Amino acid sequence: MNSGWSGRIDGTAPEHLRWHQIVEPYEPGGAPGACAFVGFASDEGVRRNKGRRGAAAGPDALRSALSPMALAAPLRAIDAGTVAVAGERLEEGQRELGSRVTALLDAGHFPVVLGGGHEIAYGTYLGLAGSTRRAPGTRVGILNLDAHFDLRPDPVPSSGTPFRQILEADGDSVQYSVIGISQPSNTKILFDTAATYGVRYLLDEDCGQSNALAFVDDFLAGVDLVYLTIDLDVLPAAVAPGVSAPAAFGVPLATIQSVCDYVTASGKLAVVDVAELNPSLDVDNRTARTAARLLHRIVTGHVALVG
């Protein structure tokens, strides 16, 4: 199929398969249990947040990076297309993304949302919040792997506001936690805002693997469903140069991968998204390939767990 799913074909038997050979277009009413990709092509939130634009090209770059990766075992994967934010119509795009995520969850699939700026988070959350997966009394945990809180008090929504929007609407039933916060990249008012909303966080300089996994263990103990959101600027700039705000320090890739593995193995993961890939700023597709590798592990681990 198109939209970035293409690559080398060594054969069609299970032992030859790569991602681009198994992804099929989404058809409502199909059998449940598939990994379901959906893109969110948006620069508007980054523009409003005065960041470097280019993330709208992220979804297809992620598809292209994932396409040639080899599969250890066959699985089902579908692509529900891309929500493209036209001009300044960010809020409309977020609602559309939410509708698609809700439909995929209610159909029994595992949504993997490809961004786009981190304004993707509000749309992804709307999808989970509106789905039947979130039964009354369910406590949702949002685990953000990110150098930034994205809790800005700005009156106009942007890539810097999504989690404040979520907490303002549903704070009593949501635990928001962040791994990788860079102190120099967040003003004191953002730390104060985090304290006001009961946000738990781990600074990038404290993200040794044992510390990070202990943090995740505490997080998982208090929630029923998990939304995992990966802002690629959590990684060191040498690993992820293709982002709006490259990290001067960052969290080691091995730690981020271990956190993703741990969350996946919990059985509580309902939806995942990747944000802030900016292909125009990438070096040798380094950032896209790193993100694709993380998604590859998350999805194959999720399939092995539920299968």
Short mmCIF file of N, CA, C and O in Angstrom, two decimals, residues 64-109:
data_model
loop_
_atom_site.label_atom_id
_atom_site.label_comp_id
_atom_site.label_asym_id
_atom_site.label_seq_id
_atom_site.Cartn_x
_atom_site.Cartn_y
_atom_site.Cartn_z
N SER A 64 7.97 4.97 6.66
CA SER A 64 9.08 4.57 5.80
C SER A 64 10.20 3.92 6.61
O SER A 64 10.84 2.97 6.13
N ALA A 65 10.46 4.41 7.82
CA ALA A 65 11.52 3.84 8.64
C ALA A 65 11.13 2.47 9.19
O ALA A 65 11.99 1.59 9.36
N LEU A 66 9.86 2.28 9.46
CA LEU A 66 9.39 1.00 9.99
C LEU A 66 9.25 -0.05 8.90
O LEU A 66 9.45 -1.25 9.13
N SER A 67 8.94 0.39 7.68
CA SER A 67 8.62 -0.52 6.57
C SER A 67 9.61 -1.66 6.37
O SER A 67 9.20 -2.81 6.21
N PRO A 68 10.94 -1.41 6.31
CA PRO A 68 11.86 -2.50 5.99
C PRO A 68 12.24 -3.39 7.16
O PRO A 68 12.96 -4.38 6.97
N MET A 69 11.77 -3.09 8.36
CA MET A 69 12.18 -3.88 9.52
C MET A 69 11.57 -5.27 9.45
O MET A 69 10.38 -5.44 9.17
N ALA A 70 12.39 -6.25 9.74
CA ALA A 70 11.98 -7.65 9.63
C ALA A 70 11.20 -8.10 10.86
O ALA A 70 11.48 -7.67 11.99
N LEU A 71 10.22 -8.94 10.62
CA LEU A 71 9.36 -9.46 11.69
C LEU A 71 9.81 -10.86 12.09
O LEU A 71 10.01 -11.73 11.23
N ALA A 72 9.94 -11.08 13.39
CA ALA A 72 10.32 -12.41 13.88
C ALA A 72 9.17 -13.40 13.74
O ALA A 72 9.40 -14.61 13.63
N ALA A 73 7.94 -12.88 13.73
CA ALA A 73 6.76 -13.72 13.58
C ALA A 73 5.67 -12.89 12.92
O ALA A 73 5.63 -11.66 13.08
N PRO A 74 4.77 -13.51 12.16
CA PRO A 74 3.70 -12.77 11.50
C PRO A 74 2.78 -12.11 12.53
O PRO A 74 2.59 -12.61 13.64
N LEU A 75 2.21 -10.99 12.16
CA LEU A 75 1.19 -10.34 12.97
C LEU A 75 0.27 -9.57 12.04
O LEU A 75 0.56 -9.39 10.86
N ARG A 76 -0.85 -9.09 12.59
CA ARG A 76 -1.81 -8.32 11.80
C ARG A 76 -1.60 -6.83 12.05
O ARG A 76 -1.50 -6.40 13.20
N ALA A 77 -1.54 -6.06 10.97
CA ALA A 77 -1.37 -4.62 11.09
C ALA A 77 -2.22 -3.92 10.04
O ALA A 77 -2.31 -4.38 8.91
N ILE A 78 -2.83 -2.83 10.44
CA ILE A 78 -3.68 -2.05 9.55
C ILE A 78 -3.29 -0.58 9.64
O ILE A 78 -2.67 -0.15 10.60
N ASP A 79 -3.64 0.18 8.61
CA ASP A 79 -3.34 1.60 8.58
C ASP A 79 -4.64 2.36 8.36
O ASP A 79 -5.31 2.18 7.34
N ALA A 80 -4.99 3.20 9.33
CA ALA A 80 -6.24 3.97 9.27
C ALA A 80 -6.04 5.35 8.67
O ALA A 80 -6.88 6.23 8.84
N GLY A 81 -4.92 5.55 7.96
CA GLY A 81 -4.70 6.81 7.28
C GLY A 81 -4.13 7.89 8.18
O GLY A 81 -3.69 7.62 9.30
N THR A 82 -4.14 9.11 7.69
CA THR A 82 -3.54 10.24 8.39
C THR A 82 -4.53 11.39 8.50
O THR A 82 -5.17 11.76 7.51
N VAL A 83 -4.64 11.94 9.70
CA VAL A 83 -5.38 13.18 9.91
C VAL A 83 -4.43 14.33 9.60
O VAL A 83 -3.40 14.48 10.28
N ALA A 84 -4.72 15.10 8.59
CA ALA A 84 -3.88 16.23 8.20
C ALA A 84 -4.51 17.53 8.69
O ALA A 84 -5.65 17.84 8.33
N VAL A 85 -3.81 18.25 9.53
CA VAL A 85 -4.31 19.52 10.06
C VAL A 85 -4.13 20.59 8.99
O VAL A 85 -3.01 20.89 8.57
N ALA A 86 -5.23 21.14 8.56
CA ALA A 86 -5.21 22.16 7.50
C ALA A 86 -5.08 23.54 8.12
O ALA A 86 -5.92 23.96 8.92
N GLY A 87 -4.01 24.24 7.75
CA GLY A 87 -3.82 25.60 8.24
C GLY A 87 -3.82 25.67 9.75
O GLY A 87 -3.08 24.95 10.42
N GLU A 88 -4.67 26.54 10.28
CA GLU A 88 -4.71 26.76 11.72
C GLU A 88 -5.78 25.94 12.43
O GLU A 88 -6.06 26.17 13.60
N ARG A 89 -6.35 24.95 11.75
CA ARG A 89 -7.49 24.22 12.29
C ARG A 89 -7.03 23.04 13.17
O ARG A 89 -7.40 21.89 12.94
N LEU A 90 -6.22 23.36 14.16
CA LEU A 90 -5.66 22.34 15.03
C LEU A 90 -6.72 21.62 15.83
O LEU A 90 -6.74 20.38 15.90
N GLU A 91 -7.60 22.37 16.46
CA GLU A 91 -8.60 21.76 17.34
C GLU A 91 -9.50 20.79 16.57
O GLU A 91 -9.85 19.72 17.08
N GLU A 92 -9.84 21.15 15.36
CA GLU A 92 -10.65 20.26 14.52
C GLU A 92 -9.88 18.97 14.23
O GLU A 92 -10.44 17.86 14.28
N GLY A 93 -8.59 19.10 13.94
CA GLY A 93 -7.77 17.93 13.68
C GLY A 93 -7.64 17.04 14.90
O GLY A 93 -7.66 15.80 14.79
N GLN A 94 -7.51 17.63 16.08
CA GLN A 94 -7.42 16.83 17.31
C GLN A 94 -8.71 16.05 17.55
O GLN A 94 -8.67 14.88 17.96
N ARG A 95 -9.85 16.68 17.29
CA ARG A 95 -11.12 15.97 17.46
C ARG A 95 -11.24 14.82 16.46
O ARG A 95 -11.73 13.73 16.81
N GLU A 96 -10.80 15.04 15.23
CA GLU A 96 -10.84 13.98 14.23
C GLU A 96 -9.92 12.83 14.62
O GLU A 96 -10.28 11.65 14.49
N LEU A 97 -8.73 13.15 15.11
CA LEU A 97 -7.83 12.10 15.58
C LEU A 97 -8.48 11.33 16.72
O LEU A 97 -8.43 10.08 16.74
N GLY A 98 -9.09 12.04 17.65
CA GLY A 98 -9.77 11.37 18.75
C GLY A 98 -10.83 10.40 18.27
O GLY A 98 -10.95 9.27 18.77
N SER A 99 -11.61 10.81 17.28
CA SER A 99 -12.65 9.94 16.73
C SER A 99 -12.06 8.67 16.13
O SER A 99 -12.61 7.57 16.30
N ARG A 100 -10.95 8.81 15.42
CA ARG A 100 -10.34 7.63 14.80
C ARG A 100 -9.77 6.69 15.87
O ARG A 100 -9.92 5.46 15.76
N VAL A 101 -9.13 7.25 16.88
CA VAL A 101 -8.58 6.41 17.95
C VAL A 101 -9.69 5.70 18.69
O VAL A 101 -9.59 4.50 19.01
N THR A 102 -10.78 6.39 18.99
CA THR A 102 -11.92 5.77 19.65
C THR A 102 -12.45 4.60 18.83
O THR A 102 -12.71 3.50 19.35
N ALA A 103 -12.63 4.82 17.53
CA ALA A 103 -13.16 3.76 16.66
C ALA A 103 -12.23 2.54 16.66
O ALA A 103 -12.71 1.39 16.70
N LEU A 104 -10.93 2.77 16.63
CA LEU A 104 -9.98 1.66 16.60
C LEU A 104 -9.99 0.90 17.93
O LEU A 104 -9.97 -0.34 17.95
N LEU A 105 -10.03 1.62 19.04
CA LEU A 105 -10.09 0.97 20.34
C LEU A 105 -11.38 0.16 20.49
O LEU A 105 -11.36 -0.98 20.96
N ASP A 106 -12.49 0.76 20.11
CA ASP A 106 -13.77 0.08 20.26
C ASP A 106 -13.88 -1.13 19.34
O ASP A 106 -14.67 -2.05 19.61
N ALA A 107 -13.09 -1.15 18.27
CA ALA A 107 -13.07 -2.31 17.36
C ALA A 107 -12.10 -3.38 17.84
O ALA A 107 -11.95 -4.41 17.19
N GLY A 108 -11.44 -3.13 18.97
CA GLY A 108 -10.56 -4.14 19.55
C GLY A 108 -9.14 -4.12 19.05
O GLY A 108 -8.40 -5.09 19.21
N HIS A 109 -8.71 -2.98 18.47
CA HIS A 109 -7.36 -2.88 17.94
C HIS A 109 -6.44 -2.14 18.92
O HIS A 109 -6.89 -1.57 19.92
#
